[in-house]
Coordinates of C-alpha atoms and ligand atoms in Angstrom, one line a residue:
M17 CA 0.0 0.0 0.0
P18 CA 2.6 2.6 -1.2
N19 CA 0.1 5.5 -1.1
R20 CA -0.4 5.1 2.6
S21 CA 3.3 5.6 3.4
S22 CA 3.9 8.3 0.9
A23 CA 0.9 10.5 2.0
P24 CA 2.4 11.7 5.3
H25 CA 5.6 12.6 3.5
T26 CA 3.6 14.6 1.0
I27 CA 1.8 16.5 3.7
L28 CA 5.0 17.1 5.6
A29 CA 6.7 18.4 2.5
S30 CA 3.9 20.7 1.6
I31 CA 3.7 22.0 5.3
A32 CA 7.5 22.7 4.9
M33 CA 7.1 24.4 1.7
S34 CA 4.3 26.5 3.1
I35 CA 6.5 27.7 6.0
C36 CA 9.3 28.5 3.7
F37 CA 6.9 30.5 1.5
L38 CA 5.5 32.3 4.6
L39 CA 9.0 33.1 5.8
A40 CA 10.0 34.4 2.5
I41 CA 6.8 36.7 2.3
S42 CA 7.4 38.0 5.9
L43 CA 11.1 38.6 5.2
T44 CA 10.1 40.6 2.0
F45 CA 7.6 42.6 4.1
A46 CA 10.1 43.1 6.9
Q47 CA 12.6 44.4 4.4
Q48 CA 10.0 46.7 3.0
R49 CA 8.8 47.9 6.4
A50 CA 12.1 48.5 8.2
P51 CA 13.3 51.8 6.8
R52 CA 17.1 51.8 6.1
D53 CA 17.5 55.3 7.5
P54 CA 19.3 56.2 10.7
A55 CA 17.2 56.6 13.7
E56 CA 16.2 60.1 14.4
P57 CA 16.8 61.2 17.1
Q58 CA 19.4 58.5 17.9
Q59 CA 18.1 58.2 21.4
A60 CA 15.6 59.5 24.0
Q61 CA 12.8 60.4 21.8
P62 CA 10.1 62.0 23.9
H63 CA 6.9 60.0 24.4
P64 CA 4.4 62.6 25.7
K65 CA 1.1 61.3 27.0
P66 CA -1.6 63.1 24.9
L67 CA -4.6 64.6 26.7
P68 CA -7.7 62.8 25.5
R69 CA -9.8 64.8 23.1
P70 CA -13.3 66.0 24.3
T71 CA -15.9 63.3 24.2
S72 CA -18.1 63.7 21.1
A73 CA -21.1 66.2 21.8
I74 CA -22.9 65.4 18.6
A75 CA -24.3 61.8 18.3
R76 CA -25.1 60.7 14.7
K77 CA -28.6 59.7 15.9
S78 CA -29.3 63.2 17.2
V79 CA -29.1 64.6 13.6
D80 CA -32.7 65.5 12.4
V81 CA -32.5 64.4 8.8
K82 CA -36.3 64.8 8.4
S83 CA -36.1 68.5 9.1
M84 CA -33.1 68.9 6.9
R85 CA -35.1 67.2 4.1
A86 CA -38.1 69.4 4.9
L87 CA -36.0 72.6 4.4
I88 CA -34.6 71.3 1.2
D89 CA -38.2 70.6 -0.1
Q90 CA -39.3 74.1 0.9
L91 CA -36.3 75.6 -1.0
V92 CA -37.1 73.5 -4.0
S93 CA -40.7 74.6 -3.9
C94 CA -39.5 78.2 -4.6
G95 CA -39.2 77.1 -8.3
T96 CA -35.9 79.0 -8.9
R97 CA -33.5 80.6 -6.4
L98 CA -31.4 82.3 -9.1
S99 CA -29.8 85.4 -7.5
L100 CA -31.3 87.5 -10.4
S101 CA -34.9 86.3 -9.6
S102 CA -37.4 88.0 -7.3
W103 CA -36.5 89.0 -3.7
T104 CA -40.1 90.0 -2.9
D105 CA -42.3 87.3 -4.3
P106 CA -43.1 84.9 -1.3
K107 CA -43.8 82.0 -3.6
R108 CA -41.3 82.0 -6.5
G109 CA -37.7 83.2 -6.5
I110 CA -34.8 83.6 -4.2
G111 CA -36.7 85.8 -1.7
C112 CA -38.9 82.7 -1.0
G113 CA -35.8 80.7 -0.3
R114 CA -34.5 83.4 2.2
D115 CA -37.8 83.4 4.0
H116 CA -37.8 79.7 4.6
I117 CA -34.3 79.7 6.0
V118 CA -35.0 82.8 8.2
A119 CA -38.2 81.0 9.5
R120 CA -36.3 77.7 10.3
L121 CA -33.4 79.5 12.0
N122 CA -35.8 81.6 14.0
E123 CA -37.5 78.4 15.2
I124 CA -34.0 77.1 16.3
A125 CA -33.1 80.4 17.9
K126 CA -36.2 80.3 20.0
A127 CA -35.4 76.7 21.1
S128 CA -31.9 78.0 22.0
G129 CA -33.3 80.4 24.6
G130 CA -32.3 83.3 22.5
K131 CA -28.6 82.4 22.3
L132 CA -28.6 82.1 18.5
Q133 CA -29.0 85.4 16.7
V134 CA -30.3 85.6 13.2
V135 CA -29.0 88.3 10.9
V136 CA -30.1 89.1 7.3
D137 CA -27.1 90.8 5.6
K138 CA -28.2 93.0 2.7
F139 CA -25.6 94.1 0.1
D140 CA -25.0 94.9 -3.5
S141 CA -22.5 93.1 -5.8
T142 CA -21.5 93.2 -9.4
S143 CA -20.0 90.6 -11.8
E144 CA -20.1 89.5 -15.4
R145 CA -23.0 87.3 -14.4
T146 CA -25.0 90.3 -13.3
S147 CA -24.5 92.0 -16.7
G148 CA -22.1 94.4 -14.8
K149 CA -25.0 95.9 -12.9
P150 CA -25.2 96.1 -9.2
L151 CA -27.3 93.2 -7.9
P152 CA -29.0 93.4 -4.6
L153 CA -28.2 90.3 -2.6
E154 CA -29.0 89.0 0.9
S155 CA -27.3 86.4 3.1
V156 CA -28.6 84.9 6.2
Y157 CA -26.3 84.4 9.2
A158 CA -27.1 82.7 12.5
I159 CA -24.5 83.6 15.2
L160 CA -23.7 81.8 18.5
P161 CA -21.4 84.2 20.4
G162 CA -18.4 82.8 22.1
S163 CA -18.1 82.6 25.8
D164 CA -14.4 83.6 26.1
A165 CA -13.7 87.4 26.0
K166 CA -10.8 87.1 23.7
L167 CA -11.7 84.1 21.5
A168 CA -15.3 85.5 21.0
K169 CA -13.6 87.6 18.3
T170 CA -12.6 84.5 16.4
L171 CA -15.2 83.1 14.0
F172 CA -15.8 79.5 13.0
I173 CA -18.1 79.4 10.0
V174 CA -20.1 76.7 8.3
S175 CA -21.7 77.8 5.0
G176 CA -24.0 76.7 2.2
H177 CA -25.3 78.7 -0.7
Y178 CA -29.0 79.0 -1.1
D179 CA -29.1 80.5 -4.6
S180 CA -29.4 78.0 -7.5
R181 CA -29.2 78.1 -11.3
P182 CA -30.7 76.5 -14.4
S183 CA -28.4 75.7 -17.5
D184 CA -28.4 79.4 -18.5
V185 CA -27.1 81.3 -15.4
M186 CA -28.9 84.5 -16.6
N187 CA -32.4 82.9 -17.1
T188 CA -34.7 84.0 -14.3
E189 CA -37.8 82.1 -15.8
A190 CA -36.5 78.5 -15.9
D191 CA -36.9 76.2 -12.8
A192 CA -33.8 75.6 -10.9
P193 CA -34.6 73.3 -8.0
G194 CA -31.1 73.2 -6.6
A195 CA -31.7 70.4 -4.1
D196 CA -28.2 69.2 -4.1
D197 CA -26.5 72.4 -5.2
D198 CA -26.9 73.7 -2.8
A199 CA -30.0 73.3 -0.6
S200 CA -28.1 70.3 0.8
G201 CA -25.3 72.6 2.1
V202 CA -27.8 75.1 3.5
S203 CA -29.5 72.2 5.4
V204 CA -26.1 71.1 6.9
S205 CA -25.4 74.6 8.0
V206 CA -28.8 75.0 9.5
E207 CA -28.8 71.6 11.2
S208 CA -25.3 72.4 12.6
A209 CA -26.8 75.5 14.2
R210 CA -29.6 73.4 15.8
L211 CA -27.2 70.6 17.0
L212 CA -24.6 73.0 18.4
S213 CA -27.0 75.5 20.0
K214 CA -28.8 72.6 21.7
A215 CA -25.5 71.0 22.8
I216 CA -24.3 74.3 24.2
A217 CA -27.6 75.2 25.9
S218 CA -27.6 71.8 27.6
G219 CA -24.1 72.2 28.8
A220 CA -22.8 69.2 26.8
S221 CA -20.5 71.6 24.8
T222 CA -19.1 75.1 25.2
N223 CA -18.0 77.5 22.4
R224 CA -15.2 79.8 23.5
A225 CA -15.1 81.1 19.9
T226 CA -18.0 82.5 18.0
L227 CA -19.9 80.2 15.6
L228 CA -21.6 81.5 12.5
F229 CA -24.0 79.4 10.4
A230 CA -24.4 80.9 6.9
A231 CA -26.8 80.6 4.0
I232 CA -25.5 82.8 1.4
S233 CA -26.5 84.1 -2.1
G234 CA -24.7 85.0 -5.3
E235 CA -22.5 81.8 -5.4
E236 CA -23.5 81.0 -9.0
Q237 CA -23.0 84.7 -10.0
G238 CA -19.4 84.6 -9.1
L239 CA -19.0 83.7 -5.3
L240 CA -20.4 87.1 -4.5
G241 CA -21.8 86.0 -1.1
G242 CA -18.5 84.3 -0.2
Y243 CA -16.5 87.5 -0.8
R244 CA -19.2 89.5 1.0
L245 CA -19.1 87.2 4.1
L246 CA -15.3 87.7 4.4
D247 CA -15.7 91.4 4.2
W248 CA -18.6 91.4 6.6
A249 CA -16.6 89.3 9.2
K250 CA -13.6 91.7 8.9
Q251 CA -15.9 94.8 9.2
Q252 CA -17.3 93.2 12.5
G253 CA -13.7 92.9 13.8
Y254 CA -13.7 89.1 13.6
T255 CA -10.6 86.9 12.9
I256 CA -11.4 83.8 10.8
G257 CA -10.7 80.6 12.9
G258 CA -12.0 78.3 10.1
M259 CA -14.5 78.3 7.3
L260 CA -16.3 75.1 6.3
D261 CA -18.0 75.4 3.0
D262 CA -20.6 72.7 2.3
D263 CA -21.6 72.6 -1.4
I264 CA -23.2 69.6 -3.1
V265 CA -23.2 67.4 -0.1
G266 CA -26.6 65.4 -0.5
D267 CA -26.2 62.8 -3.1
D268 CA -24.3 59.5 -2.9
P269 CA -25.7 57.1 -5.6
S270 CA -22.8 54.7 -5.9
P271 CA -23.2 51.2 -4.5
G272 CA -22.1 50.8 -0.9
A273 CA -23.3 54.2 0.2
P274 CA -23.1 56.1 2.5
H275 CA -19.5 56.7 1.6
R276 CA -17.0 59.2 3.1
V277 CA -17.5 62.9 2.2
R278 CA -14.6 64.6 0.3
L279 CA -12.9 67.4 2.0
F280 CA -11.0 69.7 -0.3
S281 CA -8.0 71.8 0.9
G282 CA -5.5 73.9 -1.2
N283 CA -1.8 73.6 -1.1
G284 CA -1.0 77.2 -0.3
E285 CA 1.8 79.2 -1.8
I286 CA 4.7 79.1 0.8
D287 CA 7.5 76.6 0.1
D288 CA 7.7 73.8 2.7
C289 CA 4.6 75.0 4.5
D290 CA 1.0 73.8 4.0
S291 CA -1.8 76.3 3.8
P292 CA -4.0 77.0 6.8
G293 CA -6.8 75.4 4.8
R294 CA -4.7 72.1 4.7
E295 CA -4.2 72.4 8.5
L296 CA -8.0 72.8 8.9
A297 CA -8.7 69.7 6.8
R298 CA -6.2 67.7 9.0
A299 CA -7.9 69.0 12.1
I300 CA -11.3 67.9 10.8
E301 CA -10.1 64.5 9.9
E302 CA -8.6 64.0 13.3
I303 CA -11.9 65.0 15.0
D304 CA -14.3 63.1 12.8
G305 CA -12.0 60.1 12.0
R306 CA -10.5 58.8 8.7
E307 CA -13.5 56.5 8.3
N308 CA -15.7 59.6 7.8
I309 CA -13.5 62.1 6.0
R310 CA -11.6 61.7 2.6
M311 CA -9.1 64.5 2.4
I312 CA -8.4 65.7 -1.1
F313 CA -5.2 67.7 -1.3
R314 CA -6.6 70.2 -4.0
V315 CA -8.4 73.5 -3.6
D316 CA -11.5 72.3 -5.4
R317 CA -12.6 70.1 -8.2
Y318 CA -11.1 71.0 -11.6
G319 CA -12.9 73.9 -13.3
R320 CA -15.1 74.5 -10.3
G321 CA -15.2 77.1 -7.5
G322 CA -16.9 77.5 -4.1
D323 CA -17.3 80.0 -1.4
H324 CA -14.3 78.8 0.6
Y325 CA -12.1 80.2 -2.2
P326 CA -12.1 83.9 -1.2
F327 CA -11.0 82.8 2.3
Y328 CA -8.3 80.5 0.9
K329 CA -6.9 83.2 -1.4
A330 CA -6.8 85.5 1.6
G331 CA -4.5 82.9 3.5
L332 CA -7.2 81.9 5.8
P333 CA -8.2 78.3 7.0
A334 CA -11.0 77.3 4.6
V335 CA -12.1 74.0 3.2
R336 CA -14.8 72.5 1.0
F337 CA -17.0 69.5 1.7
T338 CA -18.5 67.8 -1.4
E339 CA -20.2 64.4 -2.0
P340 CA -18.0 61.4 -3.1
L341 CA -18.9 61.3 -6.9
E342 CA -20.9 63.9 -8.6
D343 CA -23.7 63.3 -11.2
Y344 CA -23.4 66.1 -13.7
T345 CA -26.9 65.5 -15.1
H346 CA -28.2 66.8 -11.8
Q347 CA -26.1 70.0 -11.5
H348 CA -26.6 73.4 -13.1
Q349 CA -29.4 71.9 -15.4
T350 CA -32.7 73.2 -16.5
P351 CA -35.1 70.3 -15.7
R352 CA -35.9 68.3 -18.8
T353 CA -35.7 64.9 -20.4
E354 CA -33.3 64.4 -23.4
N355 CA -32.7 61.1 -25.1
G356 CA -34.3 59.3 -22.3
I357 CA -32.0 61.0 -19.7
E358 CA -33.6 63.1 -17.0
Y359 CA -31.8 66.3 -16.2
G360 CA -32.4 68.4 -13.0
D361 CA -31.3 68.8 -9.4
F362 CA -34.3 67.2 -7.7
A363 CA -34.6 66.2 -4.0
K364 CA -35.5 62.5 -5.0
Y365 CA -31.8 62.0 -5.7
L366 CA -30.6 62.8 -2.3
N367 CA -29.3 60.2 0.1
P368 CA -30.6 61.0 3.6
S369 CA -28.2 58.8 5.3
F370 CA -25.2 60.4 3.7
L371 CA -26.6 64.0 4.2
G372 CA -27.1 63.2 7.9
D373 CA -23.4 61.9 8.2
V374 CA -22.2 65.2 6.7
A375 CA -24.2 67.2 9.1
R376 CA -22.8 65.3 12.0
N377 CA -19.2 65.7 10.8
N378 CA -19.5 69.4 10.3
A379 CA -21.2 70.0 13.7
E380 CA -18.8 67.9 15.6
A381 CA -15.7 69.5 13.9
L382 CA -17.0 73.0 14.5
G383 CA -17.9 72.2 18.1
Q384 CA -14.4 71.0 18.9
L385 CA -12.6 73.8 17.1
A386 CA -14.7 76.4 18.8
M387 CA -13.7 75.0 22.2
A388 CA -10.0 74.9 21.5
P389 CA -7.4 77.6 22.6
A390 CA -6.2 80.0 19.9
P391 CA -3.5 78.6 17.7
P392 CA 0.0 79.6 18.3
T393 CA 1.5 82.5 16.2
N394 CA 5.0 83.2 14.8
A395 CA 6.0 79.5 14.7
R396 CA 9.6 79.3 13.5
L397 CA 12.1 76.6 12.8
T398 CA 15.8 77.3 13.2
G399 CA 18.9 75.1 13.7
A400 CA 19.8 74.6 10.0
V401 CA 23.3 73.1 9.6
T402 CA 23.3 72.1 13.3
P403 CA 22.5 68.6 14.8
D404 CA 19.3 70.0 16.5
A405 CA 16.0 71.4 15.2
K406 CA 14.7 74.4 17.2
V407 CA 11.0 75.2 17.1
S408 CA 9.7 78.4 18.6
W409 CA 6.3 80.1 18.8
S410 CA 4.3 82.8 20.5
A411 CA 1.0 82.7 22.2
E412 CA -1.1 85.0 24.4
D413 CA -1.9 83.9 28.0
D414 CA -4.8 81.5 28.3
P415 CA -5.7 80.0 31.7
E416 CA -7.8 77.2 29.9
R417 CA -4.8 76.0 27.9
A418 CA -2.9 73.0 29.0
G419 CA 0.1 73.6 26.6
F420 CA 1.3 72.9 23.1
E421 CA 2.0 69.9 21.0
I422 CA 5.0 70.0 18.8
L423 CA 4.1 68.0 15.6
W424 CA 6.3 66.4 13.0
R425 CA 5.9 64.3 9.9
E426 CA 7.9 62.9 7.1
T427 CA 7.9 65.2 4.2
M428 CA 5.8 62.8 2.1
E429 CA 3.4 61.9 4.9
P430 CA -0.1 63.5 4.8
R431 CA -0.7 63.6 8.6
W432 CA 1.1 65.0 11.6
Q433 CA 2.3 63.0 14.6
V434 CA 2.9 64.4 18.0
Y435 CA 6.6 64.6 18.7
D436 CA 6.6 66.4 22.1
F437 CA 4.6 68.5 24.5
A438 CA 5.6 71.9 25.9
A439 CA 3.8 73.7 28.7
G440 CA 4.4 77.3 27.5
P441 CA 5.4 79.3 24.4
G442 CA 9.1 80.0 23.6
E443 CA 11.7 77.7 22.1
T444 CA 12.0 73.9 22.3
V445 CA 15.1 72.2 21.1
L446 CA 14.5 68.8 19.3
R447 CA 17.9 67.2 20.2
G448 CA 19.3 65.0 17.4
V449 CA 16.5 65.9 15.0
S450 CA 17.6 67.4 11.6
T451 CA 15.8 70.4 10.4
D452 CA 15.7 68.8 7.0
N453 CA 14.1 65.4 7.0
H454 CA 10.7 66.3 8.5
F455 CA 8.1 69.1 8.5
F456 CA 7.3 70.6 11.9
A457 CA 4.2 72.4 13.4
V458 CA 2.8 73.5 16.7
R459 CA -0.7 73.5 18.0
A460 CA -2.4 74.5 21.3
V461 CA -4.1 72.0 23.5
G462 CA -6.9 73.0 25.9
K463 CA -7.4 71.5 29.4
N464 CA -10.6 70.2 27.8
G465 CA -8.5 68.2 25.3
A466 CA -9.6 70.3 22.2
R467 CA -6.8 71.2 19.8
S468 CA -6.3 74.3 17.8
I469 CA -5.4 73.8 14.1
A470 CA -1.8 73.2 13.6
V471 CA 0.6 76.1 12.6
P472 CA 3.4 74.8 10.5
T473 CA 6.8 76.4 11.3
E474 CA 8.3 78.7 8.7
I475 CA 12.1 78.8 8.2
E476 CA 14.3 81.7 7.6
R477 CA 14.9 81.7 3.9
R478 CA 18.6 81.1 3.2
P479 CA 19.3 80.4 -0.4
P480 CA 22.2 78.0 -1.2
P481 CA 25.2 79.5 -2.8
L482 CA 24.4 80.2 -6.5
P483 CA 26.5 81.5 -9.4
A484 CA 26.9 85.3 -9.5
G485 CA 24.0 87.0 -11.2
T486 CA 21.5 84.2 -10.7
K487 CA 18.0 85.4 -10.1
Q488 CA 16.2 84.0 -7.1
Ligands
LIG1492 ZN1 -22.7 75.1 -5.5

């Protein structure tokens, strides 16, 4: 019975082969994993124990998706909300949209015990898309004033635009339902106002900085409401702590939905130093989790704009939330059917589950950012051509601050890691750390565990020796 005796040998041989194979695979992985770079620093890397973040104040189940959808339906019922349409007709036109938003925010303000203040900002603006004529515009802001005397002058904004457009951006007669673009973003802004004013009124959260929930007009006419909001904030003496633009955040038709929302942030224009918008995006991802936020390192989708752009161009922290994959038959289209394809931005295409996720992620991020200390200023990196990196920064006194986290990352890594903790501002020497192999940043940490956005260190610009007459 030869088979009997050979069978165990065959089994043993295949086990041995499998082990060899697994060893080879793990060796290959080990070789790939272990970086063949010198340890940096060589020894005694600090291991600070991070303060835990605040516990989440906004539960996903507390998001009122039904009310969000009701507001979207009311906005769609206005027929068109083109910025060139009627401001006075209560039934059709952009004025009808404004009225529904003001009414909903007033309900929320009443429930907040008067903490939330509703403001209608009237202004004129001009662009090519107004035929060069001054266009009367109105934006709606709901404001939750900050509790801290200094930080109340810092503004964290969430914004959607309530104007819509048909295929022809000058046509006031055609319907422009604009359910996704951008009644969805308005519903996120308004629901954030409800969630946060409720959390703050109940004591589940605090806002040291001021929160502003915006529904703005004139976006399709050339970001007119976005530019105005920036000017308005400056006129009121506010500093912009962060601006979260939600534009096209309601639809998620791909199989497997709900997916992560995309969060766009621009690179900025300073060498070796990310933009404040990028730092805001990283902060939001840390607060909401990688499972909820898909960071896209790009200011916006190609050929498109949004109300975060004026803030980004002014060097301020501003980002854009947008759904995972857009359906262009629904955007900027006069409703019609052509060759069997239905065009139009209708509420029936919205995904309530995805929309609710976006509202929760916005509200939670805003809540944590508004309870954090001010970010440090004047962050500097020195120590070039020495064995140690030196990081320094300034900050005003803040009794609610626990200290500062010094952050670093490999130059090709997307996210910061905490390197060390410092109780106060000034200079910290990172012994045995080269200035050249990592990027560095600093952020403030509150005693409540809330973090400011990171401030990347800037270096003193010292060009290398170049041939005489070379232009920098
Ligand atoms: Zn839009």
